[in-house]
């Protein structure tokens, strides 16, 4: 599958997943908003009803008190007497006395008006039409007079409430325990059954009451309602209420969406992981093809040289002088070594991957090792017109490493410095050692081509080679630096690269303090 096709599919699927996530988040946000609005409306409605209940309860208390007092006074001040002859005598009492001595209050008279069948027989001595009509008119007159009196009584009670109730402080006007019960009841009627805390204060902010279990949590969103809103402003009260668990209550309505959201995220992560694997496999496939092509070219050269030498040795037309035979033998030997070196590189990386390599560590001097390697490369570097500079500053230069693998790693770095030089220009190599705390450091810097920043972080990957189009002036498998990093890592060291195109590359290696821990 082409890379462009994979990218197209990835973009479409990625956009689809993101659109689905956005829709789900939008839906959840809208549901939370609606639930919050419903919650606000329910709380405000409940507090308004609590305020009305408080005012009605206060009115009822004053009403019961005033009516009972008036009822007591009316019994002794105004009455209606019905004698044995059936005549009704009005006096200053508002009660009815039958001939048998039974006394009926004004409320009982009203009941008698509503239920004529319950009127005592002593009150009606004659059963003719005229006497019944006259008695009915008399009762209507009694009820009308009572209505006028009760209306005046109610007006008196209302005036009494207006002028006396509001004069009392809020502490005396409000039963806070009943207020708490009323708030809880109204909230439960609205479907809200979560803990709350409330305070009562005056309009100028002076707190009058605070619930016993009051806490500040959730106070950033407080609901309030004015109490006794028809009183003068200085006599009004304010109840404030907040809910510590309000957010949990609101978000509980969208919990059923959480599994769907989780599954969508899992699918998105799975898709991204699959995408990474696909591109990684695509890259590995390209690296594998590049490796096969490079290996084919690398192996062809020594094989062709050996084959040509063998043909010349078997060709009778070629004179078999001692000089020719020695030359052909040297060619076969050199190309065999080159072929063996190439195969060993591949085998070494295979051993590292299988973790079957065994290090034979011993104590060595890093300064001496680097000087020996520098002398080995002196001729190659001078052949380019350059020079090797060593700067030995490390005092404690003892290391505990596998001599063969560690020396191969340094040789690879030196070899790359020579191979990747600028065309037709000399290359200089700078080697430096120094101590830094508990670390022994050394660096190898060259003045070669350098590496681009986007390629620098990949140079330690196996089979990776810096892309130069279809042209590779320097042959290789892309295993050298991967091998170096593996060796340094297995010696508990650290390697980092710095480079600038056109100015060269610098590799810095840090090793731990020498620890004689035996063979690994």
Short mmCIF file of C-alpha atoms in Angstrom, two decimals:
data_model
loop_
_atom_site.label_atom_id
_atom_site.label_comp_id
_atom_site.label_asym_id
_atom_site.label_seq_id
_atom_site.Cartn_x
_atom_site.Cartn_y
_atom_site.Cartn_z
CA UNK A 1 0.00 0.00 0.00
CA UNK A 2 1.31 3.42 -0.93
CA UNK A 3 2.28 5.84 1.79
CA UNK A 4 -0.10 8.49 0.43
CA UNK A 5 -3.00 6.01 0.64
CA UNK A 6 -2.15 5.18 4.24
CA UNK A 7 -2.03 8.88 5.10
CA UNK A 8 -5.42 9.47 3.44
CA UNK A 9 -7.06 6.64 5.38
CA UNK A 10 -5.40 7.81 8.61
CA UNK A 11 -6.60 11.38 8.14
CA UNK A 12 -10.18 10.29 7.40
CA UNK A 13 -10.37 7.90 10.36
CA UNK A 14 -8.64 10.37 12.65
CA UNK A 15 -11.07 13.12 11.67
CA UNK A 16 -14.02 10.75 12.22
CA UNK A 17 -12.84 9.81 15.71
CA UNK A 18 -12.20 13.44 16.63
CA UNK A 19 -15.63 14.47 15.32
CA UNK A 20 -17.24 11.69 17.38
CA UNK A 21 -15.39 12.81 20.49
CA UNK A 22 -16.37 16.44 19.92
CA UNK A 23 -20.04 15.44 19.51
CA UNK A 24 -19.96 13.37 22.70
CA UNK A 25 -18.30 16.14 24.68
CA UNK A 26 -20.81 18.67 23.28
CA UNK A 27 -23.71 16.40 24.22
CA UNK A 28 -22.35 15.92 27.74
CA UNK A 29 -21.76 19.65 28.10
CA UNK A 30 -25.33 20.41 26.96
CA UNK A 31 -26.77 17.83 29.37
CA UNK A 32 -24.77 19.26 32.26
CA UNK A 33 -25.94 22.75 31.35
CA UNK A 34 -29.58 21.66 31.24
CA UNK A 35 -29.26 19.80 34.54
CA UNK A 36 -27.67 22.88 36.12
CA UNK A 37 -30.51 25.10 34.91
CA UNK A 38 -33.09 22.64 36.27
CA UNK A 39 -31.23 22.50 39.57
CA UNK A 40 -31.10 26.31 39.83
CA UNK A 41 -34.79 26.62 39.01
CA UNK A 42 -35.76 23.93 41.54
CA UNK A 43 -33.69 25.47 44.34
CA UNK A 44 -34.99 29.00 43.69
CA UNK A 45 -38.58 27.74 43.52
CA UNK A 46 -38.12 25.80 46.75
CA UNK A 47 -36.64 28.82 48.55
CA UNK A 48 -39.48 31.02 47.33
CA UNK A 49 -42.01 28.54 48.68
CA UNK A 50 -40.10 28.39 51.97
CA UNK A 51 -40.35 32.18 52.19
CA UNK A 52 -44.12 32.06 51.57
CA UNK A 53 -44.55 29.27 54.12
CA UNK A 54 -42.64 31.31 56.69
CA UNK A 55 -44.89 34.34 56.16
CA UNK A 56 -48.06 32.22 56.20
CA UNK A 57 -47.01 30.46 59.40
CA UNK A 58 -46.36 33.79 61.07
CA UNK A 59 -49.75 35.08 59.93
CA UNK A 60 -51.42 31.90 61.15
CA UNK A 61 -49.86 32.26 64.60
CA UNK A 62 -51.11 35.82 64.94
CA UNK A 63 -54.51 34.84 63.56
CA UNK A 64 -54.97 32.02 66.06
CA UNK A 65 -53.84 34.23 68.89
CA UNK A 66 -56.13 37.21 68.01
CA UNK A 67 -59.18 35.08 67.13
CA UNK A 68 -58.99 33.15 70.39
CA UNK A 69 -58.80 36.40 72.36
CA UNK A 70 -61.65 37.97 70.40
CA UNK A 71 -63.70 34.79 70.76
CA UNK A 72 -63.29 35.00 74.52
CA UNK A 73 -64.27 38.66 74.63
CA UNK A 74 -67.22 38.18 72.29
CA UNK A 75 -68.74 35.52 74.53
CA UNK A 76 -69.21 37.98 77.36
CA UNK A 77 -70.01 41.10 75.33
CA UNK A 78 -72.70 40.28 72.79
CA UNK A 79 -75.37 37.49 72.69
CA UNK A 80 -78.69 36.54 71.22
CA UNK A 81 -81.29 34.94 73.57
CA UNK A 82 -84.07 32.73 72.28
CA UNK A 83 -86.83 32.36 74.83
CA UNK A 84 -89.36 29.62 75.15
CA UNK A 85 -91.91 31.59 73.11
CA UNK A 86 -89.65 31.61 70.08
CA UNK A 87 -88.73 35.33 70.20
CA UNK A 88 -85.07 36.30 69.72
CA UNK A 89 -83.71 38.95 72.03
CA UNK A 90 -80.56 40.86 70.96
CA UNK A 91 -78.22 41.88 73.68
CA UNK A 92 -74.50 42.79 73.66
CA UNK A 93 -73.44 39.17 73.57
CA UNK A 94 -72.54 37.29 70.38
CA UNK A 95 -73.93 33.91 71.42
CA UNK A 96 -77.24 32.00 71.23
CA UNK A 97 -79.03 30.59 74.33
CA UNK A 98 -81.82 28.07 73.88
CA UNK A 99 -84.77 27.64 76.32
CA UNK A 100 -83.18 24.55 77.77
CA UNK A 101 -80.17 26.63 78.79
CA UNK A 102 -77.85 25.47 76.00
CA UNK A 103 -75.46 28.20 74.79
CA UNK A 104 -74.39 28.23 71.07
CA UNK A 105 -71.38 30.28 70.02
CA UNK A 106 -71.28 32.42 66.89
CA UNK A 107 -69.43 29.64 65.04
CA UNK A 108 -72.17 27.17 66.02
CA UNK A 109 -74.76 29.61 64.79
CA UNK A 110 -72.92 29.65 61.45
CA UNK A 111 -72.97 25.85 61.47
CA UNK A 112 -76.71 25.93 62.17
CA UNK A 113 -77.14 28.16 59.15
CA UNK A 114 -75.24 25.65 57.03
CA UNK A 115 -77.06 22.64 58.55
CA UNK A 116 -80.66 23.69 59.42
CA UNK A 117 -81.52 20.15 60.47
CA UNK A 118 -79.31 20.54 63.50
CA UNK A 119 -81.18 23.63 64.86
CA UNK A 120 -82.60 22.83 68.34
CA UNK A 121 -86.35 22.28 68.36
CA UNK A 122 -86.70 24.72 71.25
CA UNK A 123 -85.73 27.51 68.88
CA UNK A 124 -88.76 26.84 66.60
CA UNK A 125 -92.09 26.57 68.51
CA UNK A 126 -94.42 26.98 65.54
CA UNK A 127 -94.20 24.93 62.37
CA UNK A 128 -96.27 27.12 60.11
CA UNK A 129 -94.82 28.77 57.04
CA UNK A 130 -94.67 32.27 58.44
CA UNK A 131 -92.73 31.29 61.56
CA UNK A 132 -90.16 29.28 59.50
CA UNK A 133 -89.63 32.19 57.08
CA UNK A 134 -89.24 34.62 59.93
CA UNK A 135 -86.70 32.36 61.66
CA UNK A 136 -84.69 32.01 58.45
CA UNK A 137 -84.57 35.76 57.98
CA UNK A 138 -83.45 36.15 61.57
CA UNK A 139 -80.62 33.62 61.06
CA UNK A 140 -79.50 35.35 57.85
CA UNK A 141 -79.34 38.60 59.74
CA UNK A 142 -77.22 36.90 62.41
CA UNK A 143 -74.79 35.49 59.83
CA UNK A 144 -74.53 38.83 58.00
CA UNK A 145 -73.78 40.64 61.22
CA UNK A 146 -71.21 37.96 62.09
CA UNK A 147 -69.56 38.29 58.65
CA UNK A 148 -69.22 42.04 59.07
CA UNK A 149 -67.79 41.53 62.53
CA UNK A 150 -65.31 38.83 61.42
CA UNK A 151 -64.15 40.96 58.45
CA UNK A 152 -63.45 43.82 60.81
CA UNK A 153 -61.70 41.33 63.10
CA UNK A 154 -59.48 40.08 60.27
CA UNK A 155 -58.63 43.64 59.27
CA UNK A 156 -57.62 44.28 62.84
CA UNK A 157 -55.41 41.16 62.83
CA UNK A 158 -53.73 42.21 59.55
CA UNK A 159 -53.02 45.69 60.91
CA UNK A 160 -51.69 44.12 64.07
CA UNK A 161 -49.30 41.92 62.03
CA UNK A 162 -48.14 44.88 59.95
CA UNK A 163 -47.39 47.10 62.91
CA UNK A 164 -46.23 44.62 65.54
CA UNK A 165 -44.74 41.54 63.84
CA UNK A 166 -42.07 43.38 61.85
CA UNK A 167 -40.89 45.12 65.01
CA UNK A 168 -39.53 41.86 66.37
CA UNK A 169 -35.95 40.76 65.54
CA UNK A 170 -35.47 37.91 63.06
CA UNK A 171 -34.36 35.54 65.84
CA UNK A 172 -37.83 35.80 67.42
CA UNK A 173 -39.80 35.76 64.17
CA UNK A 174 -38.13 32.63 62.73
CA UNK A 175 -38.10 29.13 64.16
CA UNK A 176 -34.82 27.98 62.62
CA UNK A 177 -35.41 24.29 63.29
CA UNK A 178 -38.75 24.45 61.48
CA UNK A 179 -37.12 26.53 58.73
CA UNK A 180 -34.52 23.76 58.22
CA UNK A 181 -37.27 21.15 58.04
CA UNK A 182 -39.23 23.28 55.60
CA UNK A 183 -36.19 23.75 53.33
CA UNK A 184 -35.48 20.02 53.35
CA UNK A 185 -39.11 19.20 52.60
CA UNK A 186 -39.38 21.66 49.71
CA UNK A 187 -36.08 20.50 48.18
CA UNK A 188 -37.17 16.86 48.38
CA UNK A 189 -40.47 17.78 46.71
CA UNK A 190 -38.34 19.20 43.87
CA UNK A 191 -36.31 15.98 43.62
CA UNK A 192 -33.17 17.33 45.37
CA UNK A 193 -31.97 15.08 48.15
CA UNK A 194 -28.36 16.08 48.79
CA UNK A 195 -26.67 17.73 51.81
CA UNK A 196 -26.92 21.50 52.09
CA UNK A 197 -25.83 24.28 54.45
CA UNK A 198 -27.66 27.53 55.05
CA UNK A 199 -27.39 30.80 56.92
CA UNK A 200 -29.90 33.53 57.76
CA UNK A 201 -28.78 37.15 57.84
CA UNK A 202 -30.16 40.66 57.70
CA UNK A 203 -30.16 42.66 54.49
CA UNK A 204 -27.08 44.57 55.64
CA UNK A 205 -25.10 41.32 55.94
CA UNK A 206 -25.24 40.63 59.69
CA UNK A 207 -25.49 36.88 60.19
CA UNK A 208 -28.34 35.82 62.47
CA UNK A 209 -28.13 32.03 62.22
CA UNK A 210 -25.83 29.36 60.80
CA UNK A 211 -26.72 25.66 60.60
CA UNK A 212 -24.78 23.49 63.11
CA UNK A 213 -22.87 21.42 60.52
CA UNK A 214 -21.99 24.40 58.33
CA UNK A 215 -18.92 24.15 56.07
CA UNK A 216 -17.45 26.40 53.38
CA UNK A 217 -17.19 23.75 50.64
CA UNK A 218 -19.35 24.69 47.66
CA UNK A 219 -19.92 28.25 48.88
CA UNK A 220 -18.70 29.70 45.57
CA UNK A 221 -22.21 29.00 44.22
CA UNK A 222 -24.78 30.23 46.75
CA UNK A 223 -28.54 30.61 46.32
CA UNK A 224 -30.43 33.22 48.32
CA UNK A 225 -34.01 34.27 48.99
CA UNK A 226 -35.43 37.34 50.74
CA UNK A 227 -37.60 36.65 53.80
CA UNK A 228 -40.54 38.89 54.75
CA UNK A 229 -40.17 40.72 51.42
CA UNK A 230 -43.24 42.93 52.13
CA UNK A 231 -41.70 44.35 55.30
CA UNK A 232 -39.53 47.46 55.36
CA UNK A 233 -36.08 46.71 53.96
CA UNK A 234 -34.38 47.09 57.31
CA UNK A 235 -36.69 44.37 58.72
CA UNK A 236 -36.23 41.84 55.92
CA UNK A 237 -34.08 38.74 56.19
CA UNK A 238 -32.05 36.75 53.68
CA UNK A 239 -31.58 32.97 53.66
CA UNK A 240 -28.50 31.72 51.80
CA UNK A 241 -27.97 28.07 50.92
CA UNK A 242 -25.20 26.12 49.16
CA UNK A 243 -24.62 22.47 48.29
CA UNK A 244 -21.15 20.88 48.84
CA UNK A 245 -22.01 17.93 46.55
CA UNK A 246 -23.80 19.89 43.84
CA UNK A 247 -21.26 19.06 41.10
CA UNK A 248 -21.47 15.35 41.85
CA UNK A 249 -25.27 15.56 41.76
CA UNK A 250 -25.27 17.34 38.40
CA UNK A 251 -22.65 15.12 36.78
CA UNK A 252 -24.42 12.00 38.03
CA UNK A 253 -26.97 12.60 35.28
CA UNK A 254 -24.32 12.07 32.58
CA UNK A 255 -22.59 9.05 34.09
CA UNK A 256 -24.20 6.77 31.55
CA UNK A 257 -22.18 8.60 28.88
CA UNK A 258 -18.82 7.80 30.51
CA UNK A 259 -18.56 4.19 29.20
CA UNK A 260 -19.30 5.40 25.69
CA UNK A 261 -16.64 8.08 26.02
CA UNK A 262 -14.12 5.58 27.38
CA UNK A 263 -14.78 3.14 24.54
CA UNK A 264 -14.34 5.92 22.01
CA UNK A 265 -11.02 6.93 23.58
CA UNK A 266 -9.91 3.28 23.60
CA UNK A 267 -10.77 3.02 19.92
CA UNK A 268 -8.89 6.23 19.20
CA UNK A 269 -5.80 5.04 21.12
CA UNK A 270 -6.01 1.67 19.34
CA UNK A 271 -6.26 3.40 15.99
CA UNK A 272 -3.26 5.62 16.77
CA UNK A 273 -1.27 2.61 17.96
CA UNK A 274 -2.20 0.71 14.79
CA UNK A 275 -1.20 3.72 12.73
CA UNK A 276 2.19 3.89 14.48
CA UNK A 277 2.72 0.16 13.92
CA UNK A 278 1.79 0.47 10.24
CA UNK A 279 4.23 3.32 9.65
CA UNK A 280 6.90 1.57 11.68
CA UNK A 281 6.47 -1.58 9.63
CA UNK A 282 6.53 0.53 6.50
CA UNK A 283 9.79 2.14 7.63
CA UNK A 284 11.25 -1.21 8.62
CA UNK A 285 10.32 -2.57 5.21
CA UNK A 286 12.14 0.30 3.54
CA UNK A 287 15.15 -0.16 5.86
CA UNK A 288 15.15 -3.90 5.14
CA UNK A 289 15.15 -3.30 1.38
CA UNK A 290 17.89 -0.70 1.75
CA UNK A 291 19.89 -3.10 3.92
CA UNK A 292 19.55 -5.91 1.39
CA UNK A 293 20.65 -3.62 -1.43
CA UNK A 294 23.64 -2.34 0.55
CA UNK A 295 24.61 -5.83 1.69
CA UNK A 296 24.41 -7.10 -1.89
CA UNK A 297 26.74 -4.35 -3.10
CA UNK A 298 29.07 -4.74 -0.14
CA UNK A 299 29.38 -8.50 -0.59
CA UNK A 300 29.70 -8.32 -4.36
CA UNK A 301 32.97 -6.39 -4.22
CA UNK A 302 35.06 -8.87 -2.14
CA UNK A 303 33.44 -11.84 -3.87
CA UNK A 304 34.25 -10.39 -7.29
CA UNK A 305 37.84 -9.64 -6.24
CA UNK A 306 38.36 -13.16 -4.88
CA UNK A 307 36.75 -14.66 -7.97
CA UNK A 308 38.96 -12.59 -10.27
CA UNK A 309 42.10 -13.62 -8.37
CA UNK A 310 41.11 -17.28 -8.62
CA UNK A 311 40.54 -16.95 -12.38
CA UNK A 312 43.93 -15.35 -12.84
CA UNK A 313 45.59 -18.13 -10.87
CA UNK A 314 43.85 -20.74 -13.05
CA UNK A 315 44.48 -18.89 -16.31
CA UNK A 316 47.51 -20.43 -18.09
CA UNK A 317 48.01 -17.27 -20.12
CA UNK A 318 48.87 -15.29 -17.01
CA UNK A 319 52.51 -15.70 -16.04
CA UNK A 320 52.79 -17.30 -12.60
CA UNK A 321 55.69 -15.30 -11.27
CA UNK A 322 56.31 -15.10 -7.55
CA UNK A 323 55.33 -11.44 -7.53
CA UNK A 324 51.99 -12.11 -9.26
CA UNK A 325 51.16 -15.02 -6.97
CA UNK A 326 52.02 -12.91 -3.90
CA UNK A 327 49.81 -10.09 -5.18
CA UNK A 328 46.89 -12.39 -5.89
CA UNK A 329 47.31 -14.02 -2.48
CA UNK A 330 47.23 -10.61 -0.80
CA UNK A 331 44.06 -9.68 -2.70
CA UNK A 332 42.35 -12.90 -1.65
CA UNK A 333 43.48 -12.41 1.96
CA UNK A 334 42.38 -8.75 2.16
CA UNK A 335 39.02 -9.34 0.52
CA UNK A 336 38.42 -12.38 2.73
CA UNK A 337 39.08 -10.24 5.80
CA UNK A 338 36.72 -7.60 4.47
CA UNK A 339 34.08 -10.20 3.79
CA UNK A 340 34.52 -11.68 7.28
CA UNK A 341 34.31 -8.21 8.83
CA UNK A 342 31.00 -7.51 7.08
CA UNK A 343 29.53 -10.83 8.19
CA UNK A 344 30.77 -10.29 11.76
CA UNK A 345 29.02 -6.92 11.95
CA UNK A 346 25.70 -8.51 11.10
CA UNK A 347 26.31 -11.41 13.50
CA UNK A 348 27.33 -9.06 16.31
CA UNK A 349 24.08 -7.10 16.08
CA UNK A 350 22.16 -10.38 15.95
CA UNK A 351 23.90 -11.50 19.15
CA UNK A 352 23.06 -8.22 20.88
CA UNK A 353 19.40 -8.55 19.87
CA UNK A 354 19.27 -12.05 21.33
CA UNK A 355 21.16 -10.86 24.44
CA UNK A 356 23.53 -13.81 24.06
CA UNK A 357 26.74 -11.76 24.06
CA UNK A 358 29.11 -12.30 26.99
CA UNK A 359 31.52 -9.52 27.96
CA UNK A 360 34.96 -10.38 29.23
CA UNK A 361 35.77 -7.27 31.17
CA UNK A 362 39.13 -6.24 32.45
CA UNK A 363 40.82 -3.11 33.70
CA UNK A 364 42.22 -0.91 30.93
CA UNK A 365 43.56 2.62 30.62
CA UNK A 366 41.32 4.76 28.43
CA UNK A 367 44.05 7.29 27.66
CA UNK A 368 46.38 4.57 26.34
CA UNK A 369 43.60 2.90 24.30
CA UNK A 370 42.66 6.15 22.59
CA UNK A 371 46.31 6.99 21.79
CA UNK A 372 46.85 3.55 20.24
CA UNK A 373 43.71 3.87 18.10
CA UNK A 374 44.78 7.38 17.07
CA UNK A 375 48.15 6.03 15.88
CA UNK A 376 46.36 3.33 13.87
CA UNK A 377 44.31 5.95 12.02
CA UNK A 378 47.14 8.45 11.60
CA UNK A 379 48.10 7.27 8.12
CA UNK A 380 44.49 7.29 6.84
CA UNK A 381 43.86 10.77 8.19
CA UNK A 382 47.14 12.17 6.93
CA UNK A 383 46.36 10.65 3.54
CA UNK A 384 43.40 13.05 3.33
CA UNK A 385 45.68 15.94 4.28
CA UNK A 386 44.38 16.18 7.84
CA UNK A 387 45.71 15.42 11.29
CA UNK A 388 44.68 13.81 14.59
CA UNK A 389 44.88 15.96 17.74
CA UNK A 390 44.76 14.40 21.21
CA UNK A 391 44.02 16.29 24.40
CA UNK A 392 44.49 14.00 27.41
CA UNK A 393 43.11 15.66 30.55
CA UNK A 394 41.67 12.70 32.47
CA UNK A 395 43.67 11.90 35.61
CA UNK A 396 41.65 8.85 36.65
CA UNK A 397 41.50 7.03 33.30
CA UNK A 398 41.06 3.42 34.43
CA UNK A 399 38.02 1.65 32.89
CA UNK A 400 36.59 -1.82 33.36
CA UNK A 401 35.36 -2.93 29.94
CA UNK A 402 35.41 -5.69 27.34
CA UNK A 403 38.52 -4.82 25.33
CA UNK A 404 37.40 -6.21 21.96
CA UNK A 405 33.89 -4.71 21.84
CA UNK A 406 34.86 -1.38 23.41
CA UNK A 407 37.82 -0.96 21.06
CA UNK A 408 35.57 -1.85 18.09
CA UNK A 409 33.10 0.84 19.18
CA UNK A 410 35.79 3.55 19.25
CA UNK A 411 37.19 2.30 15.94
CA UNK A 412 33.74 2.64 14.35
CA UNK A 413 33.54 6.28 15.46
CA UNK A 414 37.01 7.00 14.04
CA UNK A 415 36.19 5.13 10.84
CA UNK A 416 33.01 7.17 10.32
CA UNK A 417 34.98 10.40 10.86
CA UNK A 418 37.30 9.42 7.99
CA UNK A 419 34.66 7.97 5.67
CA UNK A 420 32.15 10.84 5.97
CA UNK A 421 34.60 13.66 5.35
CA UNK A 422 34.00 16.45 2.88
CA UNK A 423 34.88 15.36 -0.68
CA UNK A 424 38.41 16.32 -1.72
CA UNK A 425 39.03 18.13 1.58
CA UNK A 426 41.25 17.17 4.54
CA UNK A 427 39.62 16.01 7.76
CA UNK A 428 40.91 16.76 11.25
CA UNK A 429 39.99 14.62 14.26
CA UNK A 430 40.13 15.87 17.87
CA UNK A 431 40.25 13.38 20.74
CA UNK A 432 39.85 14.58 24.32
CA UNK A 433 39.50 12.89 27.73
CA UNK A 434 38.53 14.45 31.08
CA UNK A 435 37.05 13.67 34.49
CA UNK A 436 33.77 15.14 35.62
CA UNK A 437 32.61 14.17 39.09
CA UNK A 438 32.15 10.42 39.21
CA UNK A 439 32.26 10.14 35.41
CA UNK A 440 35.11 9.52 32.99
CA UNK A 441 34.39 11.30 29.70
CA UNK A 442 35.96 11.32 26.26
CA UNK A 443 34.95 12.90 22.96
CA UNK A 444 35.78 12.37 19.29
CA UNK A 445 35.17 15.39 17.05
CA UNK A 446 35.75 15.68 13.29
CA UNK A 447 35.56 18.43 10.67
CA UNK A 448 33.60 16.38 8.17
CA UNK A 449 30.25 16.80 6.42
CA UNK A 450 28.11 16.95 9.54
CA UNK A 451 24.56 15.65 9.99
CA UNK A 452 21.23 17.48 9.68
CA UNK A 453 19.32 18.03 12.88
CA UNK A 454 16.30 15.97 11.76
CA UNK A 455 18.60 13.01 11.07
CA UNK A 456 20.76 13.37 14.19
CA UNK A 457 18.25 11.78 16.56
CA UNK A 458 17.94 8.66 14.36
CA UNK A 459 21.60 7.86 13.71
CA UNK A 460 21.74 5.28 16.53
CA UNK A 461 18.83 3.27 15.10
CA UNK A 462 19.67 -0.07 13.55
CA UNK A 463 19.91 -0.08 9.73
CA UNK A 464 19.34 3.69 9.60
CA UNK A 465 21.42 5.63 7.11
CA UNK A 466 21.17 9.32 6.33
CA UNK A 467 19.25 9.70 3.09
CA UNK A 468 21.27 11.01 0.14
CA UNK A 469 18.80 10.13 -2.59
CA UNK A 470 19.66 7.06 -4.62
CA UNK A 471 23.37 7.73 -4.29
CA UNK A 472 25.49 6.29 -1.47
CA UNK A 473 29.08 7.41 -1.85
CA UNK A 474 29.98 5.46 1.29
CA UNK A 475 28.89 1.85 1.49
CA UNK A 476 27.57 0.36 4.71
CA UNK A 477 24.71 -1.43 6.45
CA UNK A 478 23.71 1.27 8.91
CA UNK A 479 24.88 -0.93 11.81
CA UNK A 480 28.01 0.90 12.95
CA UNK A 481 26.52 3.54 15.26
CA UNK A 482 23.79 1.15 16.45
CA UNK A 483 26.58 -1.22 17.51
CA UNK A 484 28.46 1.61 19.25
CA UNK A 485 25.41 2.69 21.28
CA UNK A 486 24.65 -0.92 22.23
CA UNK A 487 28.20 -1.45 23.53
CA UNK A 488 28.21 1.84 25.47
CA UNK A 489 24.78 1.11 26.99
CA UNK A 490 25.84 -2.39 28.08
CA UNK A 491 28.82 -0.79 29.87
CA UNK A 492 26.38 1.50 31.78
CA UNK A 493 27.65 4.47 29.81
CA UNK A 494 25.99 7.25 27.85
CA UNK A 495 26.64 8.55 24.35
CA UNK A 496 25.34 11.74 22.73
CA UNK A 497 25.96 13.35 19.37
CA UNK A 498 26.25 16.99 18.33
CA UNK A 499 26.54 18.02 14.70
CA UNK A 500 26.23 20.91 12.30
CA UNK A 501 26.07 20.51 8.55
CA UNK A 502 29.33 21.59 6.92
CA UNK A 503 31.22 21.87 10.23
CA UNK A 504 31.47 18.31 11.50
CA UNK A 505 30.21 15.98 14.20
CA UNK A 506 31.13 15.42 17.84
CA UNK A 507 30.44 12.25 19.86
CA UNK A 508 30.71 12.46 23.67
CA UNK A 509 30.84 9.29 25.80
CA UNK A 510 30.46 9.17 29.59
CA UNK A 511 31.45 6.10 31.59
CA UNK A 512 30.89 5.38 35.29
CA UNK A 513 33.69 5.28 37.81
CA UNK A 514 35.67 2.06 37.67
CA UNK A 515 33.99 -0.72 39.64
CA UNK A 516 35.77 -4.06 39.89
CA UNK A 517 32.62 -6.17 39.70
CA UNK A 518 34.10 -9.21 37.96
CA UNK A 519 33.06 -10.64 34.63
CA UNK A 520 29.62 -10.09 33.21
#
